[in-house]
Short mmCIF file of C-alpha atoms in Angstrom, two decimals:
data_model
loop_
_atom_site.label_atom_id
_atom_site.label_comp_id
_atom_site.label_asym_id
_atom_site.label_seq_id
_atom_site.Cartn_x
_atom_site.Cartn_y
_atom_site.Cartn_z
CA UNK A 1118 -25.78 -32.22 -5.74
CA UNK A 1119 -27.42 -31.64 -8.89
CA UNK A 1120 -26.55 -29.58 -11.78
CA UNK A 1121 -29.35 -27.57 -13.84
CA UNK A 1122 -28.39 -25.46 -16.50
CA UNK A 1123 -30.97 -22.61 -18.17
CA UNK A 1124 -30.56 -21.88 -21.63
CA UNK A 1125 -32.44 -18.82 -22.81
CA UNK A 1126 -32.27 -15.93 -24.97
CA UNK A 1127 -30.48 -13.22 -23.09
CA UNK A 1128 -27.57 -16.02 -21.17
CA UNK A 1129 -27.05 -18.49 -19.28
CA UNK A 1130 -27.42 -19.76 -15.79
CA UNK A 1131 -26.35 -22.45 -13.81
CA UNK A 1132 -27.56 -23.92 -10.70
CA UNK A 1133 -26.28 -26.57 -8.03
CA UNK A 1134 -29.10 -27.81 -5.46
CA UNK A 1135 -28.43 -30.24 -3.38
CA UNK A 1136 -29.90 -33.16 -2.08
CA UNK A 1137 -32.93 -31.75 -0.87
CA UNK A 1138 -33.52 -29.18 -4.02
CA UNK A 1139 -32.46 -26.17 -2.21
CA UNK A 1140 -30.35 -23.97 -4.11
CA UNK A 1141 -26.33 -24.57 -2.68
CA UNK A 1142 -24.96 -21.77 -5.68
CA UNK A 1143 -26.16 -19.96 -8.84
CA UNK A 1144 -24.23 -18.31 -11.40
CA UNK A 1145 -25.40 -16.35 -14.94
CA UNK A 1146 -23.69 -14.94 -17.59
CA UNK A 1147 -24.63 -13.66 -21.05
CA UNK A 1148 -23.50 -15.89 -24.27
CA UNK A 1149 -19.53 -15.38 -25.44
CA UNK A 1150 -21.08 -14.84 -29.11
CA UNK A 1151 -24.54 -13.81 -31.03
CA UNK A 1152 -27.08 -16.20 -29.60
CA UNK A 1153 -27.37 -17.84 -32.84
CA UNK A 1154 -23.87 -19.28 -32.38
CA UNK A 1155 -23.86 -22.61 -31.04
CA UNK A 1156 -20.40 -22.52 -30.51
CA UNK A 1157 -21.23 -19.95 -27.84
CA UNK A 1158 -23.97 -21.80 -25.76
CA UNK A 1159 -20.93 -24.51 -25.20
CA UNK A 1160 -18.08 -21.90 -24.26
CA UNK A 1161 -20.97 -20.39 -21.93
CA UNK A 1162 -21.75 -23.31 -20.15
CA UNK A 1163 -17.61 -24.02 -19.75
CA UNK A 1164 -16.52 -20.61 -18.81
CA UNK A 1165 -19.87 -20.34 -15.67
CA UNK A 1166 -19.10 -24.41 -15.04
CA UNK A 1167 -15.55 -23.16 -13.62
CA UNK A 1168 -17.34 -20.07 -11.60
CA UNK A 1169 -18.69 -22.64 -9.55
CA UNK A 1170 -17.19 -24.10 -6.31
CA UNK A 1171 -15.10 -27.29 -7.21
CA UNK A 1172 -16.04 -29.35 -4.17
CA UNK A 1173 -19.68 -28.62 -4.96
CA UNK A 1174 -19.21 -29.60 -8.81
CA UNK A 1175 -17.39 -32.92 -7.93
CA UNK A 1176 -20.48 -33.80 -5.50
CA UNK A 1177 -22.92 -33.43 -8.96
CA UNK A 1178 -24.83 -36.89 -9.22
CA UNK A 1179 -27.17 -35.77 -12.12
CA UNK A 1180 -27.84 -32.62 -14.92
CA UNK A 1181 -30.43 -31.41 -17.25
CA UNK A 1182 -30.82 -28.43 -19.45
CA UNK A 1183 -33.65 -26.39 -20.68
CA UNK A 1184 -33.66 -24.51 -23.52
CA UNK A 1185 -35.24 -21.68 -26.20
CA UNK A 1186 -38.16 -24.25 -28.21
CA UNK A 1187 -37.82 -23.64 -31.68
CA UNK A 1188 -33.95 -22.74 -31.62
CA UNK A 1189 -33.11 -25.38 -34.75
CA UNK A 1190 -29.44 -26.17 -36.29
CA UNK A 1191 -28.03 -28.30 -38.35
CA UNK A 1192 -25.04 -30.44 -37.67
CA UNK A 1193 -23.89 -33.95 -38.36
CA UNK A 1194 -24.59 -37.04 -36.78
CA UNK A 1195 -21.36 -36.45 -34.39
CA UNK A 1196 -22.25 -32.92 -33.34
CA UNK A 1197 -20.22 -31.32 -35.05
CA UNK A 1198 -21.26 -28.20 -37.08
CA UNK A 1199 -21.56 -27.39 -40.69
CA UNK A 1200 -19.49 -24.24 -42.22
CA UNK A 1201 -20.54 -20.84 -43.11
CA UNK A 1202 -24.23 -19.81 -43.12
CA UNK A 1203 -24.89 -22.95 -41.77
CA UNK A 1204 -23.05 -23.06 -38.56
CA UNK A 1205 -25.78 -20.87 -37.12
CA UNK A 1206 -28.85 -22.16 -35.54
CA UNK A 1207 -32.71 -20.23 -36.45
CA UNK A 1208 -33.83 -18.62 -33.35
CA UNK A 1209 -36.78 -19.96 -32.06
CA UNK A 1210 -38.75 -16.54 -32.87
CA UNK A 1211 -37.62 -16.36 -36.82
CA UNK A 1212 -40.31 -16.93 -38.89
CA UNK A 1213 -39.95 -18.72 -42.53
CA UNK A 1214 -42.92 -17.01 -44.35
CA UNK A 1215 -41.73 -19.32 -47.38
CA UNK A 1216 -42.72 -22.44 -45.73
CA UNK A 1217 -45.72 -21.02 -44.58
CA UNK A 1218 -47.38 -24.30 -45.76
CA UNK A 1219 -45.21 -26.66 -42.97
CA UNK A 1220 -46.78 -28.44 -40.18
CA UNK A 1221 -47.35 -25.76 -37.96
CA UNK A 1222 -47.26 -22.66 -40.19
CA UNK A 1223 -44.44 -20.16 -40.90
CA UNK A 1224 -43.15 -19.84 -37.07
CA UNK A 1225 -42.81 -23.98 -36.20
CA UNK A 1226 -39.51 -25.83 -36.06
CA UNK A 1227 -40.88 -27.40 -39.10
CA UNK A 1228 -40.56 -24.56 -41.15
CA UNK A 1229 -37.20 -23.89 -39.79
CA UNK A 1230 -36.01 -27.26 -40.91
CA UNK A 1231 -36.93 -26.90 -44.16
CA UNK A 1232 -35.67 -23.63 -44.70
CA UNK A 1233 -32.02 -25.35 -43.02
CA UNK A 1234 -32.20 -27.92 -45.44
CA UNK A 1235 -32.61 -25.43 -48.48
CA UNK A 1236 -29.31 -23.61 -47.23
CA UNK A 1237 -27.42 -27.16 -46.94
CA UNK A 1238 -28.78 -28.23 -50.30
CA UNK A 1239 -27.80 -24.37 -51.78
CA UNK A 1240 -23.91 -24.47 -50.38
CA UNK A 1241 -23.74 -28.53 -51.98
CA UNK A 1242 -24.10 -29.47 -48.61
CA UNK A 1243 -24.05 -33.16 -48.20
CA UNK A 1244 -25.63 -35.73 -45.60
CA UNK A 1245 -26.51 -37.28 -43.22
CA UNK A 1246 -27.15 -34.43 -40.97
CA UNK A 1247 -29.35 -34.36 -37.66
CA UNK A 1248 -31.62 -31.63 -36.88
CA UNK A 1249 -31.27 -30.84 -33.44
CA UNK A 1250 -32.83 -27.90 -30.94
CA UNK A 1251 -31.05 -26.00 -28.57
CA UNK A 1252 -31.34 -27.87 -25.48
CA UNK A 1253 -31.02 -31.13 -27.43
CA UNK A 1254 -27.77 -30.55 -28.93
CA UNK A 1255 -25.95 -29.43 -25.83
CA UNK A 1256 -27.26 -32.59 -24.46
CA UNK A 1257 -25.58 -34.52 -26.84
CA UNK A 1258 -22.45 -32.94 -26.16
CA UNK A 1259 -22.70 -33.71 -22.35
CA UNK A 1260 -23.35 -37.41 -23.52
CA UNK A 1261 -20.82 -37.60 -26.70
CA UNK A 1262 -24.42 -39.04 -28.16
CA UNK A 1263 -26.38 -36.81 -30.20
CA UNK A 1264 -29.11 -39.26 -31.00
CA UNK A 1265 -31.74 -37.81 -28.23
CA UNK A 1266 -34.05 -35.14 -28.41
CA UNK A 1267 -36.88 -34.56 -25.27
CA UNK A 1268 -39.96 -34.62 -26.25
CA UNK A 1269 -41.19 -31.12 -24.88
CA UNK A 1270 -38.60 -29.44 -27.18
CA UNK A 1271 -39.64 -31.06 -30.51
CA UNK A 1272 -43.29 -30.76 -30.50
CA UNK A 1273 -42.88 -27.65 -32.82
CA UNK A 1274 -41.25 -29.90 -34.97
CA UNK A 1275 -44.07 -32.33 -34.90
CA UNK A 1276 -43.91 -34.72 -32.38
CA UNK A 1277 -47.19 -35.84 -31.01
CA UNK A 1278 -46.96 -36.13 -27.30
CA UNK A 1279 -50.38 -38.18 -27.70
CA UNK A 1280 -49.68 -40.30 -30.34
CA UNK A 1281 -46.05 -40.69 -28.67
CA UNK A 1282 -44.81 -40.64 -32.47
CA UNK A 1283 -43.61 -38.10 -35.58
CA UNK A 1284 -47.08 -36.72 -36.94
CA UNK A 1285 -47.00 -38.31 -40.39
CA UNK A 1286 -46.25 -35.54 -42.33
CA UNK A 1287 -43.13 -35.30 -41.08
CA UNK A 1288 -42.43 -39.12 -40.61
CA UNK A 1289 -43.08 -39.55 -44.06
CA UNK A 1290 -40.34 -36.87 -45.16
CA UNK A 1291 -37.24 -37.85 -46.98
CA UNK A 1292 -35.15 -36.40 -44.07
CA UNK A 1293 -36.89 -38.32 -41.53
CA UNK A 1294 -33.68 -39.74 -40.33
CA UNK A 1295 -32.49 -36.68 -39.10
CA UNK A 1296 -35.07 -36.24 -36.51
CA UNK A 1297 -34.22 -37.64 -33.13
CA UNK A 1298 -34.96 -40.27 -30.84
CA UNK A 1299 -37.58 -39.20 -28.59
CA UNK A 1300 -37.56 -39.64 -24.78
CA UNK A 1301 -40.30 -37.38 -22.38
CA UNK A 1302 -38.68 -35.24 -19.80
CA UNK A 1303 -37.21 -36.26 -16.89
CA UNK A 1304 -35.48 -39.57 -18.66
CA UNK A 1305 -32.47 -40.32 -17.68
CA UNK A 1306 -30.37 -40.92 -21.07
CA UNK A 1307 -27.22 -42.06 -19.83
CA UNK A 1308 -23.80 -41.23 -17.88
CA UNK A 1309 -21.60 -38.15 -18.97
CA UNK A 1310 -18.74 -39.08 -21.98
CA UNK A 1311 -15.36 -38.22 -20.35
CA UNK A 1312 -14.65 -34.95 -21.83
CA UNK A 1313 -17.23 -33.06 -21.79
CA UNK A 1314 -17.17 -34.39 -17.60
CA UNK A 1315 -13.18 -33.19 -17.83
CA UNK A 1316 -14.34 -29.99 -19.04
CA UNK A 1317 -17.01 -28.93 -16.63
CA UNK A 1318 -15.31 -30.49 -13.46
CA UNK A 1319 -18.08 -32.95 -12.84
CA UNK A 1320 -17.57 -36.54 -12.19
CA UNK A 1321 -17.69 -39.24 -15.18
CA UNK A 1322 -20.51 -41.25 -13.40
CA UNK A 1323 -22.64 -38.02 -13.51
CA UNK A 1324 -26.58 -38.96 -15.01
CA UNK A 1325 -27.27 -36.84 -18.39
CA UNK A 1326 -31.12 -36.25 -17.79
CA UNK A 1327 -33.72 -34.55 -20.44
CA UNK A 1328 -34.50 -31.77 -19.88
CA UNK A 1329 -37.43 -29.46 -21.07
CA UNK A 1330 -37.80 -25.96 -22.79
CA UNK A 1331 -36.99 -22.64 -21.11
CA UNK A 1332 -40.86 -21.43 -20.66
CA UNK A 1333 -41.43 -25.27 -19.04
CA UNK A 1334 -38.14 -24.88 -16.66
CA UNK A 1335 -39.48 -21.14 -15.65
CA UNK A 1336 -43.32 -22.31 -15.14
CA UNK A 1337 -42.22 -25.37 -12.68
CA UNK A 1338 -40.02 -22.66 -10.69
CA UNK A 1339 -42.77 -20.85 -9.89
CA UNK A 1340 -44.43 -23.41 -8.41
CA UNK A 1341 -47.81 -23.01 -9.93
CA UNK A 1342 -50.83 -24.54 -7.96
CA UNK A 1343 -54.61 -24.75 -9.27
CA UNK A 1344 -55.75 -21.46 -10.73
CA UNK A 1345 -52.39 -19.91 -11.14
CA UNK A 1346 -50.97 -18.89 -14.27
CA UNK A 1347 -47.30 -18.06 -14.82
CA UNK A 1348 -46.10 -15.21 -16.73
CA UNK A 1349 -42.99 -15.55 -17.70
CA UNK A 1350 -41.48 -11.94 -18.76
CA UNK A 1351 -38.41 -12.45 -20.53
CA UNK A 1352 -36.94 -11.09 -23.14
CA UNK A 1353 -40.26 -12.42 -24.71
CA UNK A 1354 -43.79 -13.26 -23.29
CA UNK A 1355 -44.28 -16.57 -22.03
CA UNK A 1356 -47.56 -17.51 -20.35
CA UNK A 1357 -48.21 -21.20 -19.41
CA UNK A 1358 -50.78 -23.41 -16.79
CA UNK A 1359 -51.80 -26.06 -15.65
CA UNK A 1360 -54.98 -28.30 -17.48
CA UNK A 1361 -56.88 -31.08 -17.64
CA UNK A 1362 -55.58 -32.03 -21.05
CA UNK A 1363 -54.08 -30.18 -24.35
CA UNK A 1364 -55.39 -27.59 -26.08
CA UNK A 1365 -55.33 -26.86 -29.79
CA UNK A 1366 -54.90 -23.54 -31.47
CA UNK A 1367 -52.54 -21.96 -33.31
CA UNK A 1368 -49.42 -20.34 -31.55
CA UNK A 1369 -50.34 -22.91 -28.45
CA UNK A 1370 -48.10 -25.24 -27.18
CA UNK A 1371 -48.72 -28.58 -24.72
CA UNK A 1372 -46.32 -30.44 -22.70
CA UNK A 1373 -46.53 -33.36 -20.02
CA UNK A 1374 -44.64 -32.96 -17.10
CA UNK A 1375 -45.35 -35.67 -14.43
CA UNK A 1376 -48.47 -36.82 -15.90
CA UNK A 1377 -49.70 -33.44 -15.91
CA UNK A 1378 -50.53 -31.01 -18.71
CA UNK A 1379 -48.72 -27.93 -19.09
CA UNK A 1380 -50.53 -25.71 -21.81
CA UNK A 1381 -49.70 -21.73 -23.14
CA UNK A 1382 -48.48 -20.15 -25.90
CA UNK A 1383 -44.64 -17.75 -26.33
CA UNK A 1384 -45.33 -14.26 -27.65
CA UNK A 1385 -42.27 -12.89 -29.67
CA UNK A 1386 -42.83 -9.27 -28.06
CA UNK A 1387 -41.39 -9.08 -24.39
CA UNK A 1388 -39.09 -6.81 -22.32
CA UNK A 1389 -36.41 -7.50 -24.90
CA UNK A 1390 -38.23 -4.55 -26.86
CA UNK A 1391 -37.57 -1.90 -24.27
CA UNK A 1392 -33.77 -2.35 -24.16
CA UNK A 1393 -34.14 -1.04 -28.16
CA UNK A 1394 -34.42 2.33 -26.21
CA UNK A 1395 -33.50 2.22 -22.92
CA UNK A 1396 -31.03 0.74 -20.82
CA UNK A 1397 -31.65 -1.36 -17.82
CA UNK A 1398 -31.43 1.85 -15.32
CA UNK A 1399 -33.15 4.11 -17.36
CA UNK A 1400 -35.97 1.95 -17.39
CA UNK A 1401 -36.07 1.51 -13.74
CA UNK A 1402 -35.74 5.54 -13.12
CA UNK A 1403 -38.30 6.39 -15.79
CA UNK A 1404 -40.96 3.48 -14.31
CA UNK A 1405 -40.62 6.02 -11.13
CA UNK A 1406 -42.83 8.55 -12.93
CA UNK A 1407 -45.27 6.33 -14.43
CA UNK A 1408 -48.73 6.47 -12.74
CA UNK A 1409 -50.11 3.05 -13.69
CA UNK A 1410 -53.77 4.64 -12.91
CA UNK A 1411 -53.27 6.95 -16.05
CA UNK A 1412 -53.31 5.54 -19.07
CA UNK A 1413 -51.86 7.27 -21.95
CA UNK A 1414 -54.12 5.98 -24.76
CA UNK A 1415 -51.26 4.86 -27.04
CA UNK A 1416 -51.88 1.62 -28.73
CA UNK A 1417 -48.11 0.09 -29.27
CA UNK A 1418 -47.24 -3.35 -30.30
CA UNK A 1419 -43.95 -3.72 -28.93
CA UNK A 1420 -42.55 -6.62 -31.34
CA UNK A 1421 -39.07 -7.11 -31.42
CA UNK A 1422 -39.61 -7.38 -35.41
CA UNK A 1423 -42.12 -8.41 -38.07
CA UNK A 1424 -43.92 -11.61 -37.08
CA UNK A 1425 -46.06 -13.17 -34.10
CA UNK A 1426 -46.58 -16.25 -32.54
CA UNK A 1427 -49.21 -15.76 -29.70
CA UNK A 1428 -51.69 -14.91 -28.89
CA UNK A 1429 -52.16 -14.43 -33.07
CA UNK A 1430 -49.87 -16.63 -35.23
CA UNK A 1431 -48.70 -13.98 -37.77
CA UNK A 1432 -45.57 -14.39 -39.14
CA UNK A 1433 -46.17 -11.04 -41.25
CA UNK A 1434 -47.74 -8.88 -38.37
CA UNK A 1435 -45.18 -5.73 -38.01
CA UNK A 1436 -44.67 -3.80 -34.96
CA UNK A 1437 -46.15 -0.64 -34.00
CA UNK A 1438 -43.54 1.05 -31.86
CA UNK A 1439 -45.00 5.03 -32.65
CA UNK A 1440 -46.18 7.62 -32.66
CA UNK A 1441 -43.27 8.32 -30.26
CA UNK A 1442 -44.14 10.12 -26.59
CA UNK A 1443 -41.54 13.34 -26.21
CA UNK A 1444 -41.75 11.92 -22.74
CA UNK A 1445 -39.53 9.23 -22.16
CA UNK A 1446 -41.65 8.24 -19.26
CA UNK A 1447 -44.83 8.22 -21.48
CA UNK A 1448 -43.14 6.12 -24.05
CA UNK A 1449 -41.73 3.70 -22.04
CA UNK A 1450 -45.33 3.09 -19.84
CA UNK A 1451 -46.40 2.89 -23.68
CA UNK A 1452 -44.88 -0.04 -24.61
CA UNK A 1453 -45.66 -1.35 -21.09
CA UNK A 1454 -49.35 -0.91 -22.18
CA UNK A 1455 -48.92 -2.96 -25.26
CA UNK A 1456 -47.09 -5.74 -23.41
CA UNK A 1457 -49.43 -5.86 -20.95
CA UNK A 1458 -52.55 -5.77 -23.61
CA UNK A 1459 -50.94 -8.71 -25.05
CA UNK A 1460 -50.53 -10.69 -21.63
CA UNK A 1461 -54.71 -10.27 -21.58
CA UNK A 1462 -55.50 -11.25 -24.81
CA UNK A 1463 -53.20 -13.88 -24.16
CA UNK A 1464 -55.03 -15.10 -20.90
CA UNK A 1465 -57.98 -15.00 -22.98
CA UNK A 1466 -57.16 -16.84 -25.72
CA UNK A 1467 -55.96 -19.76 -23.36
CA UNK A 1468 -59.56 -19.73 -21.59
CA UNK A 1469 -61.47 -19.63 -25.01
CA UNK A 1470 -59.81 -22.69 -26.03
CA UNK A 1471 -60.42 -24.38 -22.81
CA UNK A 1472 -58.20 -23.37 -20.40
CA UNK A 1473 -59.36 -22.90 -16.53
CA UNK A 1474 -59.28 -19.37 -16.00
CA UNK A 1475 -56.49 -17.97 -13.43
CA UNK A 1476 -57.51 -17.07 -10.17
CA UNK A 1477 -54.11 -15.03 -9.93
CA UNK A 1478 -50.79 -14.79 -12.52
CA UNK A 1479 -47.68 -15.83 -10.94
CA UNK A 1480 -44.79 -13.24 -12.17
CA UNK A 1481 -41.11 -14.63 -13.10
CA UNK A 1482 -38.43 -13.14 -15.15
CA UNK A 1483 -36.73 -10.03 -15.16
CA UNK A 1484 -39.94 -7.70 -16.35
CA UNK A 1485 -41.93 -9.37 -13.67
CA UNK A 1486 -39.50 -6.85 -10.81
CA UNK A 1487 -41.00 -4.16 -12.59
CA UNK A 1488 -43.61 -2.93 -9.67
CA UNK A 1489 -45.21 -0.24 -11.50
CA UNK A 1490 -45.83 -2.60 -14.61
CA UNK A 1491 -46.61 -5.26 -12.22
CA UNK A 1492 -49.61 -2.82 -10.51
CA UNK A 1493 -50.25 -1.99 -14.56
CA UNK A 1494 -51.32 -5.98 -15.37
CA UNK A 1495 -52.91 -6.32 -12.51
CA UNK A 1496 -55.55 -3.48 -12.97
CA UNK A 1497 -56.01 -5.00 -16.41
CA UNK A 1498 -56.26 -8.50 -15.81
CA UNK A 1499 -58.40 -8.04 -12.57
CA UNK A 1500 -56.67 -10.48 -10.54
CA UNK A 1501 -53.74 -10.49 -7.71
CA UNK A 1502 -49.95 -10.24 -9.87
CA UNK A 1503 -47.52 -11.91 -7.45
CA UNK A 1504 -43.63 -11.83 -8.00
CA UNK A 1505 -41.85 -14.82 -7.49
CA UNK A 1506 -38.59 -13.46 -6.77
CA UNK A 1507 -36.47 -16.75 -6.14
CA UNK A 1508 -37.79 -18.85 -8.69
CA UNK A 1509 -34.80 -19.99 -11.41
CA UNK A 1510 -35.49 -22.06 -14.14
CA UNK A 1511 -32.23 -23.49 -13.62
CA UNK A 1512 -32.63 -24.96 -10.15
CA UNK A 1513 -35.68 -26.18 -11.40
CA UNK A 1514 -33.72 -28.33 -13.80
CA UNK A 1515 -31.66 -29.00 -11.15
CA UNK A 1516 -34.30 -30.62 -8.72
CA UNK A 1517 -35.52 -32.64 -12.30
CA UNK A 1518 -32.09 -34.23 -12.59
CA UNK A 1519 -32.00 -34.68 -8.77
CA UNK A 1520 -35.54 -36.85 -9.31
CA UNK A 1521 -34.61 -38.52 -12.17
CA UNK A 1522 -31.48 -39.68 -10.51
CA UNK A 1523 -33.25 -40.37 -7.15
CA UNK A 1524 -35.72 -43.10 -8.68
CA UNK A 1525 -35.36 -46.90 -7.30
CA UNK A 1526 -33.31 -47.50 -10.91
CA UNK A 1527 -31.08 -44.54 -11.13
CA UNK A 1528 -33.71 -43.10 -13.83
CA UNK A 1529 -31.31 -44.91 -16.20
CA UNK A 1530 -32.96 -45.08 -19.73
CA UNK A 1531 -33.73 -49.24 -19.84
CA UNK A 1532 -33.13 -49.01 -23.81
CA UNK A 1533 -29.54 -46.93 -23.71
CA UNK A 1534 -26.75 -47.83 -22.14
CA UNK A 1535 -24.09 -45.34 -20.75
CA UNK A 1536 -23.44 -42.96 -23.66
CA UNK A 1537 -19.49 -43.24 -23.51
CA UNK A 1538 -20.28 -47.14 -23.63
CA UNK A 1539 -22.51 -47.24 -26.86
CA UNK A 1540 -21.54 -49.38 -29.48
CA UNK A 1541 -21.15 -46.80 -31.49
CA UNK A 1542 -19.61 -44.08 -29.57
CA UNK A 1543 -18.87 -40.56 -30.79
CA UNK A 1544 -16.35 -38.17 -29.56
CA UNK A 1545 -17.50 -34.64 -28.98
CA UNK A 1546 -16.03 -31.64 -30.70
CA UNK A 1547 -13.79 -29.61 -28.63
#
């Protein structure tokens, strides 16, 4: 078996595949505490680990995690977190208008660390300190090593996947030290430190495989061929695809996976937006009586808050969430409008910077069940919208670790031994 875990912004999910990828048991659950709370992705990950079946759990050769890009903390160099203010991570979506000027603009990881470090240096905070994202830190825990970070979840933070190195304006910071080790996904970092194993039921021999970012782990469940795009419909608005090589514009990010290059861009505004005014069975009653045919001529930007990433990279953009329907059904197929006008500009800001155009859009998430805002996209992107009910993001990490681990070596990383066995070993928080 394999264990992949799926770290995004609504909860958590789990999933054991076995030996031939296909999914043996799946569990989800939202976060214990705010999402900002690390403390809470841990307890999360603990309290599902012991939903699963034991026998299954002690058969678990190899994990890897995905998780929110951008999410940033900072902790020190054994995991553990700093008090007060500080003990929260910046969600991936918060922009930091006052380091507009960072690598990357107001909405990178960059920016983020920067405006971390000015809250450390504020409370007297001293170092070292490490500067991890989401995914990255939970890794660390799993390998009581916090010195990795994969290389699909830093590049907001400025690692050049061509160059293989920090871009230099961030090398040549002062708190260059804090940045991790690199190592692309699918790397197999080392074997799981005792307790954390203890904790989560799984065997100490298990493999501790990088991972990749949430909109990566989603994409590669859909199992995207040429022409597809995958629209990933979240609590935000992920759209990604396949290319011949990376793209640049702002708001866009590129990853390698296998050689090949994953390109797209994460919109802030997603389905998130509609649960600020309707709950999860209203929505599906009201969708009932909308007539996706009939548009209502309402121009909404559903944004969760001020600030954009994609397809514009506006950290001062505010939402437009009025004038307000008196029909809940015309409201709600509003806002459905405005998500699905910013799915095509989307689309076409991929193409315009390169991008193959999409034959058809491959849906995943919890919008993409939606039928009548499924039929909505479809009329306005002109192309087939297929749902991809099965796909998990977590299996997907699941059959990662179960490749990594598979490989003639083990996928051991050649330059890292066992993490429990380093020669300077650190013991994970409890």
């Amino acid at each position: 078996m394999a264990l992949g875990i799926d770290l995004g912004t609504g909860g958590l999910r789990l999933a054991l595949v076995d030996g031939a990828g296909e999914i043996a048991a799946q569990i989800s659950g939202p976060y214990p505490s705010p999402f900002p709370d690390p403390q809470g992705w841990r307890q999360g990950l603990r309290a599902l680990s012991a939903e699963l079946p034991k026998k299954m759990m002690a058969q678990v050769v190899a994990v890897a995690i995905d998780g929110t890009s951008g999410t940033l903390l900072l902790c020190r160099p054994d995991g553990s977190l700093l008090g007060g203010a500080l003990a929260e991570a910046l969600p991936y979506g918060q922009a930091c208008p006052e380091h507009s000027a960072a690598p990357g603009g107001a909405s990178s990881s960059a920016a983020r660390a920067l405006a971390l470090l000015a809250k450390a240096e504020a409370a007297a905070a001293r170092g070292p300190f490490l500067l991890r994202h989401q995914a990255d830190w939970l890794m660390g825990w799993l390998l009581g090593d916090w010195r990795w970070g994969e290389a699909g979840n830093n590049l907001r933070l400025g690692w050049d996947l061509g160059q293989q190195r920090w871009i230099e304006a961030i090398a040549s910071q002062a708190w260059a030290s804090y940045l991790p080790e690199i190592r692309p996904s699918g790397t197999a970092l080392g074997s799981i430190c005792p307790e954390a194993a203890r904790q989560l039921g799984l065997a100490r021999e298990v493999v501790v495989v990088a991972g990749t970012t949430d909109g990566n782990a989603s994409a590669l469940a859909a199992e995207p061929g040429p022409g597809d795009g995958v629209a990933i419909l979240g609590t935000t608005t992920v759209l990604k695809q396949w290319a011949d090589g990376p793209l640049t514009g702002p708001g866009i990010s590129n990853h390698q996976i296998g050689g090949r290059w994953l390109v797209g861009g994460a919109a802030n505004a997603g389905a998130g937006v509609l649960l600020q005014f309707f709950s999860p069975g209203q929505i599906e009653e009201l969708s009932n009586q909308i007539d996706p045919r009939q548009s209502t001529g309402l121009k909404l930007r559903p944004q969760p808050g001020k600030g954009e990433r994609f397809p514009v990279d506006d950290p001062e953009l505010e939402p437009v969430l009025g004038p307000r329907p008196i029909s809940d059904a015309h409201f709600l197929q509003a806002l459905l409008e405005g998500l699905t006008d910013l799915e095509l500009r989307g689309w076409q800001t991929l193409a315009d910077l390169g991008a193959p155009r999409v034959d058809r859009v491959l849906s995943v998430g919890g919008g993409a069940r939606n039928r009548q805002w499924r039929q909505m996209r479809s009329l306005a992107l002109g192309k087939p919208v297929l749902l991809k009910p099965q796909a998990s993001a977590a299996a997907a990490m699941g059959r990662l670790a179960l490749a990594s681990w598979q490989q003639p070596s083990g996928g051991m990383e050649s330059q890292c031994p066992p993490a429990q066995m380093s020669s300077t070993p650190q013991s994970p928080p409890h």
